[in-house]
XYZ file of C-alpha atoms in Angstrom:
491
model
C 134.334 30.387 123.391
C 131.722 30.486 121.201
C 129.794 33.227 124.177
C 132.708 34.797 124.320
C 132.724 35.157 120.073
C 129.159 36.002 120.000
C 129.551 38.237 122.367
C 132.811 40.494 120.624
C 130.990 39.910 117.518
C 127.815 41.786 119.330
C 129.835 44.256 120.591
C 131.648 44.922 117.561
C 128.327 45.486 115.313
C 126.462 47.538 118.505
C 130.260 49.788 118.509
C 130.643 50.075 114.479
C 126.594 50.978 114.532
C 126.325 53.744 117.382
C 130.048 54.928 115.764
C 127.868 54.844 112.424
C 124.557 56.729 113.993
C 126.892 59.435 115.288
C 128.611 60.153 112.330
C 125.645 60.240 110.724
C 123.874 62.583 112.944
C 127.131 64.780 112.442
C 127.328 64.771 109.184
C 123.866 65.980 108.218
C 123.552 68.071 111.291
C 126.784 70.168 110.401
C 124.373 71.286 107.385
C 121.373 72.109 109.310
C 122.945 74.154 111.327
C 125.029 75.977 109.065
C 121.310 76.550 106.827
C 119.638 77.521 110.300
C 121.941 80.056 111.250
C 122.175 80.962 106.752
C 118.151 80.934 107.117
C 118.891 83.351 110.143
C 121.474 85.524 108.565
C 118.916 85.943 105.504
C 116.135 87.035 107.304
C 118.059 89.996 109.054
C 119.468 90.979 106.120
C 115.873 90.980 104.145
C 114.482 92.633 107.286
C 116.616 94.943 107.187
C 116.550 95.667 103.757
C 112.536 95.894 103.809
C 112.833 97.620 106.884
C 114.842 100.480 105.317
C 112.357 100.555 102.381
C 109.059 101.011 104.536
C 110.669 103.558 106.141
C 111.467 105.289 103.087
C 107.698 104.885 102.037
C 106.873 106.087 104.870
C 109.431 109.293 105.005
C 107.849 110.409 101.195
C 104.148 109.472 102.542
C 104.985 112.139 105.815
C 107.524 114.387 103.579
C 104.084 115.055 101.235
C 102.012 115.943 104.201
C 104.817 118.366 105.219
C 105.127 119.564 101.839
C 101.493 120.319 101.048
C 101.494 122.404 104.412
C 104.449 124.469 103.189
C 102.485 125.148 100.028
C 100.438 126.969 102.165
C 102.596 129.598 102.813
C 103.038 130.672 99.371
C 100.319 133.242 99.590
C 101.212 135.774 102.013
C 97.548 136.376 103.416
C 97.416 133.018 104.818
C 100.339 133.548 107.467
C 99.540 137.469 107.859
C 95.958 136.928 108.616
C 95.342 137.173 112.418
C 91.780 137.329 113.574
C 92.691 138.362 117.220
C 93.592 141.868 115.826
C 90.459 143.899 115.668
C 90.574 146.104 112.443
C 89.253 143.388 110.303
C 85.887 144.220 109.653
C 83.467 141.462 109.061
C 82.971 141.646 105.685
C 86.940 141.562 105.496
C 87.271 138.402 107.470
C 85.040 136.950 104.769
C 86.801 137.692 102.017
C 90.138 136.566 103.642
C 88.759 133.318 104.966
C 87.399 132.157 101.717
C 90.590 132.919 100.198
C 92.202 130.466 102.319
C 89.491 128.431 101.819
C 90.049 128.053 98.075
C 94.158 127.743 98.724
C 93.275 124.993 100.886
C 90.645 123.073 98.603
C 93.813 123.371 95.559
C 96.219 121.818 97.616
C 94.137 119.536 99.529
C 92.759 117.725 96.617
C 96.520 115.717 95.707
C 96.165 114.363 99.472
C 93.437 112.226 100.649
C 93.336 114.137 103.528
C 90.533 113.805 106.597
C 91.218 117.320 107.888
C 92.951 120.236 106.172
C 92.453 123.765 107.907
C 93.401 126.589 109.852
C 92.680 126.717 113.159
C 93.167 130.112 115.697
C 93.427 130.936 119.250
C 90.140 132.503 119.516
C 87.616 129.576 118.114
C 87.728 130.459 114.770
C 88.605 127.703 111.907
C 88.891 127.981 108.452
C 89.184 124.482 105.767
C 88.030 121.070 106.018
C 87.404 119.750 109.612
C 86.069 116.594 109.699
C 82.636 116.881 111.947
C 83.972 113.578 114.338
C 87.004 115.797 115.266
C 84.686 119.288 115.730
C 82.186 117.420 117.999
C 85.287 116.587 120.307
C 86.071 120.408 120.868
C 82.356 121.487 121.217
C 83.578 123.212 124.612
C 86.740 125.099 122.450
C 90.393 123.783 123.259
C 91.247 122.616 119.594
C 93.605 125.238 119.081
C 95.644 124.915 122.524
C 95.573 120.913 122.167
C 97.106 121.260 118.639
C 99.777 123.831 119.652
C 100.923 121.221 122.333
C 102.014 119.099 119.497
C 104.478 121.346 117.688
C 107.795 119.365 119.069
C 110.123 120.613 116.540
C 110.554 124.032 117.781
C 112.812 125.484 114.446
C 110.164 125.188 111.840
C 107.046 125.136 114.571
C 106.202 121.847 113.531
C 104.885 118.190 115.168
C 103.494 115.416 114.330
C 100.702 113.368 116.724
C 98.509 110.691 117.298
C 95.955 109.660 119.620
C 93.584 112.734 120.324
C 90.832 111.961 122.303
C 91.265 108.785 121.986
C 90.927 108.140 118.335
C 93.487 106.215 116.862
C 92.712 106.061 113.261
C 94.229 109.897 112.218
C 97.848 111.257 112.171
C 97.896 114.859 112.344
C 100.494 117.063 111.248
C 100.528 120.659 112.984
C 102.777 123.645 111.365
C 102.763 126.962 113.049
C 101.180 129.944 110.896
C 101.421 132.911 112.754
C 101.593 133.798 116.767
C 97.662 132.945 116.826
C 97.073 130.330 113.969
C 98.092 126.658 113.253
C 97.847 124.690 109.927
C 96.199 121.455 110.573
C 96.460 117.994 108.169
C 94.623 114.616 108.757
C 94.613 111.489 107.165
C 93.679 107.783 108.267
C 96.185 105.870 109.033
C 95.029 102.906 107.031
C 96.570 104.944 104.382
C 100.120 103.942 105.120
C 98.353 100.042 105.433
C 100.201 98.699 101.855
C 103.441 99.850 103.643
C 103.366 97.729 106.239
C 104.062 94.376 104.179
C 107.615 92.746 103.285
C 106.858 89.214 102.381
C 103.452 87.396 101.682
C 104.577 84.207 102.696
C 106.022 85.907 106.170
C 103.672 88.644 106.742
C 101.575 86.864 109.319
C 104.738 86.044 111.218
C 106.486 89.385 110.946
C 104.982 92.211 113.393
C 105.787 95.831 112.036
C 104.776 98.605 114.283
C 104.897 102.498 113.847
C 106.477 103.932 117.015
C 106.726 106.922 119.047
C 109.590 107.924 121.511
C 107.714 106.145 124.399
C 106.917 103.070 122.682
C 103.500 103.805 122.090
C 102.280 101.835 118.767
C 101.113 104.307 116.590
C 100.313 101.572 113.760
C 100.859 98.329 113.188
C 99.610 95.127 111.097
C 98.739 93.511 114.453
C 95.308 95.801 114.782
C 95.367 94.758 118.800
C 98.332 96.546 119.619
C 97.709 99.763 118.228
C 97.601 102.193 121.360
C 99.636 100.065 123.217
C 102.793 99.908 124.928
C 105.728 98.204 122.717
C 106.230 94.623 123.927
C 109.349 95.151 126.852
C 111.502 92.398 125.223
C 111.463 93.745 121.744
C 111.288 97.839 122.833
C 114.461 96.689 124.879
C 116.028 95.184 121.050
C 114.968 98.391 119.112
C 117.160 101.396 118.911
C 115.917 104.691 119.363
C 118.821 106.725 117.986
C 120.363 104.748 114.979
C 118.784 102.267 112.762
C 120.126 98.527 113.957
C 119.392 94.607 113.665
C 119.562 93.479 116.976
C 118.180 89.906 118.282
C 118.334 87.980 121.349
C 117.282 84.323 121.567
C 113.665 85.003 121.479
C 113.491 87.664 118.713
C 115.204 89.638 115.612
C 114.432 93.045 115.786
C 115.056 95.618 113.133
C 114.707 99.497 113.823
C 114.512 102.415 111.275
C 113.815 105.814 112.671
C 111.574 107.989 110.470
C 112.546 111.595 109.356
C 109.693 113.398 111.690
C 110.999 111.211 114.676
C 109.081 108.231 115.122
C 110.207 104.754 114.472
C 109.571 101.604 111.837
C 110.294 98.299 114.635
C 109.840 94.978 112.558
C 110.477 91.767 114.391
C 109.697 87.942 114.091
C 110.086 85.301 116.880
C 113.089 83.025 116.421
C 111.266 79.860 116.939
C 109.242 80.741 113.754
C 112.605 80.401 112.100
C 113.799 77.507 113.595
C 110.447 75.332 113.801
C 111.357 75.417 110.089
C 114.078 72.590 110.545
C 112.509 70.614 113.270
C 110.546 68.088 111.353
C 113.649 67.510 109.217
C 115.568 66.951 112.365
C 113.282 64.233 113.741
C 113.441 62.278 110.283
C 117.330 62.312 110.784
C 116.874 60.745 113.933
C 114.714 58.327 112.692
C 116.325 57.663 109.566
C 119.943 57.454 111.632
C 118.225 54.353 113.688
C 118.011 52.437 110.685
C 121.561 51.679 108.798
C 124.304 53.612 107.880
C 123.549 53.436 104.372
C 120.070 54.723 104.758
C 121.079 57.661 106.649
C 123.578 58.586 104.240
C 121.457 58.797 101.243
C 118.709 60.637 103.046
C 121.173 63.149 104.760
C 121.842 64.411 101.417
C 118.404 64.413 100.088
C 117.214 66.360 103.027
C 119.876 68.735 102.720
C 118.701 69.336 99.075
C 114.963 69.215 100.581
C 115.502 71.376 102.994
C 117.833 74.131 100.750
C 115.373 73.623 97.628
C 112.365 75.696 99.940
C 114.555 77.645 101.581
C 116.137 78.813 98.196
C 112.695 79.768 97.015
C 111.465 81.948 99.945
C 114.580 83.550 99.857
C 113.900 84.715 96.178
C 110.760 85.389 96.955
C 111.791 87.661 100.136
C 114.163 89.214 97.976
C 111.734 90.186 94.780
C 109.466 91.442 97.547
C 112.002 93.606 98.807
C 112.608 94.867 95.485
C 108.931 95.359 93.461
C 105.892 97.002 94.507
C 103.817 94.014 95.722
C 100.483 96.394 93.979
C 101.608 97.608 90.625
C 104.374 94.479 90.297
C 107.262 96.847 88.958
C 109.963 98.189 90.881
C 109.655 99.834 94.108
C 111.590 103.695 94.624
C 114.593 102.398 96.178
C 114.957 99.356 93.998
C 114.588 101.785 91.138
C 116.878 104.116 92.005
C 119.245 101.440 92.785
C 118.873 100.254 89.131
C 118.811 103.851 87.536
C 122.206 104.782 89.195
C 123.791 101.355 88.057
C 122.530 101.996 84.540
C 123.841 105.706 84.657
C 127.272 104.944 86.142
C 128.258 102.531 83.182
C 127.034 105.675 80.529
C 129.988 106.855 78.195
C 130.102 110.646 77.769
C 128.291 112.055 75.518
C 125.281 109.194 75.932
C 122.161 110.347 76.167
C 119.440 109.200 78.588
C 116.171 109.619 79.760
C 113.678 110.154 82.222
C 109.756 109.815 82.448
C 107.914 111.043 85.717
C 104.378 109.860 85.611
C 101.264 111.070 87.626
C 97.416 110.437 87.289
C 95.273 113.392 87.677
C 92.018 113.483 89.964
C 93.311 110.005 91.412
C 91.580 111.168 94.559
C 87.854 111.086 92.708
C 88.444 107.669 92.202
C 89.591 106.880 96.005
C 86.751 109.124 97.242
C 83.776 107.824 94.826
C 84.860 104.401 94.159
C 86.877 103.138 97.224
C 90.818 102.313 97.723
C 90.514 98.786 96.896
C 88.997 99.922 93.237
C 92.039 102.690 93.644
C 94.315 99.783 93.700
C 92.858 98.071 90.732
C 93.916 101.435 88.615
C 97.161 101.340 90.153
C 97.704 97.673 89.180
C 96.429 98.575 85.663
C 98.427 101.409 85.076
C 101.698 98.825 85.936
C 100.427 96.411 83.715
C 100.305 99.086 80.727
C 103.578 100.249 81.712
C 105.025 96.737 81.862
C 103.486 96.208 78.448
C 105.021 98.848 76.778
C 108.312 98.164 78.554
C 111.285 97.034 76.527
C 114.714 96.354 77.115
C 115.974 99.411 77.294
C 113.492 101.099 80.069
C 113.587 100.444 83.493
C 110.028 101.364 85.482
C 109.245 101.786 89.424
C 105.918 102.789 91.265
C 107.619 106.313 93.259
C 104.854 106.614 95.803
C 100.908 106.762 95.553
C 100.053 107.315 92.184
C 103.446 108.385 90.668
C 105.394 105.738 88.576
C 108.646 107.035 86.833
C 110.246 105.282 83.570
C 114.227 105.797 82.720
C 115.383 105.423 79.428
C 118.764 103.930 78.345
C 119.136 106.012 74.858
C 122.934 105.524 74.534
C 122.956 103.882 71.075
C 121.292 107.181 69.514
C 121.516 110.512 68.614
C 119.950 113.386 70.452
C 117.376 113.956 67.703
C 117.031 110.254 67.732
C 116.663 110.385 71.722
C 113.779 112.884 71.764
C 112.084 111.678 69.343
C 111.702 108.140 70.905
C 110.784 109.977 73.906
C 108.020 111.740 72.053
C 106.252 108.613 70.705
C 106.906 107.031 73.812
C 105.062 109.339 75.935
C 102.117 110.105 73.272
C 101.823 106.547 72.754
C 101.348 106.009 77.395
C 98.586 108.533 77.033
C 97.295 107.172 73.844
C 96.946 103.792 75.579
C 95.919 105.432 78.917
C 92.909 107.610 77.450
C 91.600 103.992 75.928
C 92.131 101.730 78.550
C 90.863 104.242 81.235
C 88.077 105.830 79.226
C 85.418 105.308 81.461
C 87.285 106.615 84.645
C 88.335 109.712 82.457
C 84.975 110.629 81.161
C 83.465 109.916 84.914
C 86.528 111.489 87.065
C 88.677 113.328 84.968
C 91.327 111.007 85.276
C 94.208 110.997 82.904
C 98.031 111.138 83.069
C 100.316 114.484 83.585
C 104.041 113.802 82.453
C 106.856 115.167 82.517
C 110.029 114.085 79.855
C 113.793 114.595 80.204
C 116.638 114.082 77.689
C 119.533 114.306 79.297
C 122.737 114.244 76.711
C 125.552 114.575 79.246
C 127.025 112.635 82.419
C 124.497 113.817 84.785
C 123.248 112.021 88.099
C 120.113 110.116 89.367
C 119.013 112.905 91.716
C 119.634 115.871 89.217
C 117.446 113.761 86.830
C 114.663 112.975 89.087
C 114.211 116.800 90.152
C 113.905 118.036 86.755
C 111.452 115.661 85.566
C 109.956 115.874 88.727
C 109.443 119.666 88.064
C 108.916 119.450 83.988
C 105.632 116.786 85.322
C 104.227 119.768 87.816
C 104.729 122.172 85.062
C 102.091 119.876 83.331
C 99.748 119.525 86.336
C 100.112 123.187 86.762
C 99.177 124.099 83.220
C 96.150 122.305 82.454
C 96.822 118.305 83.265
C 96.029 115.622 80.642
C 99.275 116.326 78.828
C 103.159 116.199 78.954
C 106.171 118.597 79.316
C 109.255 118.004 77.473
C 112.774 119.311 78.594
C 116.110 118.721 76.892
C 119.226 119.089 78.545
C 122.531 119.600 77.071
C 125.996 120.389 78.557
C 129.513 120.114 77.911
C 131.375 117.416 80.711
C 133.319 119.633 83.219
């Protein structure tokens, strides 16, 4: 009898325990897998989200390349000027070819550009050609290699990578005339800052530049530039539309550039989920012990394990948002923030916007080195973000341009332009004596350009006209800043 008792009561403790140990182990794995597959959810939507914004950066970084060879065409003897006809004399060929020359030295110096020329059917060349890319054509064919390129037939444009082997140049090509072809260059290290979403993810994340074959044109995994996409993730990444894809191995995220090739970020999903398996393996242990035990550490780990995860979230997220470099907004988190700002504006309100851009940047790149580029780029946020108040909202555009909107509602238009006016003199005040020794050295110093706006008027319709009032600046000596006031009745 008293087996028999012993025995029940055995059973009874080893039943009530394992029922115990498996409530347990559902109870707190119902939450890990609900924050595994959150974790998971969040890091395709902050993928795709930074995904969307290097591509963007990327777009305006390609878009200026594109731009600065339509510049070109402003002066009419660059595109009529054909060397293959023969009544040029020679002195005449030298007078036309150093006239392109000096177009091409006044737009080339906003770019940092490797090569910048125009190159023609019969050998001749006229601009900056770096000597490494001259020495590969010793035997001629520069001109017929470069016309392969042109894959947008409508404009006579293309964009390519590769040549000869070299994989540290994009080249833009843009047809001049039947016999000539405008050439641009630059290293693509340049685009390097672009190719970052998270600090604390950015050795697990792999974001590749790609062509319509998969090639990698760039990447922040320096071995598999040149190379063929990996199959699994090339099979995950849409060419035609940009997508979030994954499969049990991978997330994949896809966003096709404006000149055709693609931005294909992706991270392993065991780098995810190796995230929850030490927590996992102290449930276990923990569940082994008693009831009570397992309880009380369920719900600590679950506040362990959300408390981390809460914080690399916000920290995905602000790096989604802010220039990582100058630490204030980035262009699409800014324009985000403008438009939200504008869209609660009663009529009448005025506003404002500041367009920002330092002269002779490039002397500093070229003389001093990017990395001491990047210190005047983080100093020039800093300045901003001390003269910020609550009422101005700043983001780094691109490069070297920053851009400042002002929320002016609660004044008057004379009230409005003036505080733009001290504003503005007081940035260049500050500049000129916190950058005094790269001004006197480089020339460097700020060209702005001001807009009050005192009507409902939209993001993009501000942004072009300060964006025009700051090249009027640049255009008209530098060092200085336009002003433009803007006033209309509501339709």
């Amino acid at each position: 009898m008293e087996n028999n008792y012993k025995s029940l009561r055995f059973r009874v403790i080893l039943l009530f325990s394992l029922i115990i140990f498996l409530l347990t182990i559902f109870i707190t794995a119902v939450p890990l897998r609900r924050s595994l597959d959150s974790l998971r959810t969040s890091f395709s939507d902050l993928m795709t989200s930074g995904t969307g914004q290097l591509g963007s950066n990327l777009d305006e970084n390609f878009e200026w390349v594109e731009k600065t060879a339509s510049l070109m065409f402003a002066d009419p003897i660059v595109y009529e000027y054909d060397p293959m006809k023969g009544y040029y004399t020679d002195y005449h060929k030298l007078q036309i070819e150093k006239q392109i020359y000096e177009s091409i030295e006044q737009l080339g110096i906003m770019g940092n550009y490797v090569d910048f020329g125009v190159i023609y059917s019969n050998g001749d060349r006229v601009g900056w050609i770096s000597e490494n890319l001259a020495s590969s054509y010793i035997n001629g064919g520069m001109y017929d290699d470069f016309a392969s390129c042109i894959t947008n037939e409508t404009d006579g444009s293309g964009w390519s990578f590769g040549h000869n082997g070299n994989y540290d140049k994009f080249y833009y090509v843009k047809r001049v005339n039947e016999h000539a072809l405008i050439m641009i260059s630059f290293y693509s290290s340049e685009i390097d800052e672009y190719f970052r979403i998270s600090d604390k993810v950015s050795d697990e994340i792999t974001i590749s530049l790609v062509d319509d074959n998969d090639e990698v044109l760039y990447s922040n995994d320096d071995l598999t530039i040149g190379m063929k996409l990996d199959r699994e993730i090339a099979n995950l990444a849409s060419k035609d539309t940009d997508s979030t894809k994954f499969d049990k191995n991978h997330i994949v995220t896809t966003c096709r550039c404006k000149n055709g090739w693609r931005l294909v970020c992706s991270i392993p999903q065991e780098i995810i989920n190796s995230r929850t398996v030490r927590v996992q393996h102290f449930t276990l242990i923990f569940a082994a012990l008693s009831c009570i035990v397992f309880l009380i550490i369920a719900n600590l780990l679950y506040f362990r394990l959300s408390r981390p995860f809460e914080g690399m979230m916000t920290d995905l997220n602000r790096q989604a948002n802010y220039d990582s470099l100058s630490n204030v907004l980035n262009k699409g988190a800014f324009e985000a923030e403008s438009k939200k700002h504008i869209e609660r504006l009663k009529s009448g309100d005025c506003i404002g916007f500041l367009m920002i851009d330092m002269d002779n940047f490039k002397q500093i790149n070229d003389n001093l080195g990017h990395e001491y580029g990047d210190e005047v780029i983080q100093r020039l946020g800093g300045l901003l973000r001390e003269m910020s108040s609550n009422d101005n909202t700043i983001g780094r555009l691109g490069g070297d341009e920053f851009a400042v909107y002002f929320d002016l509602s609660k004044v008057s238009i004379v009230s409005a332009e003036r505080q733009m006016h001290d504003y503005v003199d007081q940035l260049i005040y500050n500049f000129s004596a916190k950058f005094s020794e790269e001004h006197r050295r480089f020339g460097l110093s700020l060209s702005c350009g001001a807009v009050v706006a005192a009507y409902s008027v939209d993001y993009d319709e501000l942004y072009r006209q300060a964006d025009d009032t700051m090249y009027q600046s640049k255009r008209t000596g530098k060092n200085k800043a336009t002003y433009k006031l803007i006033v209309k009745e509501n339709d």
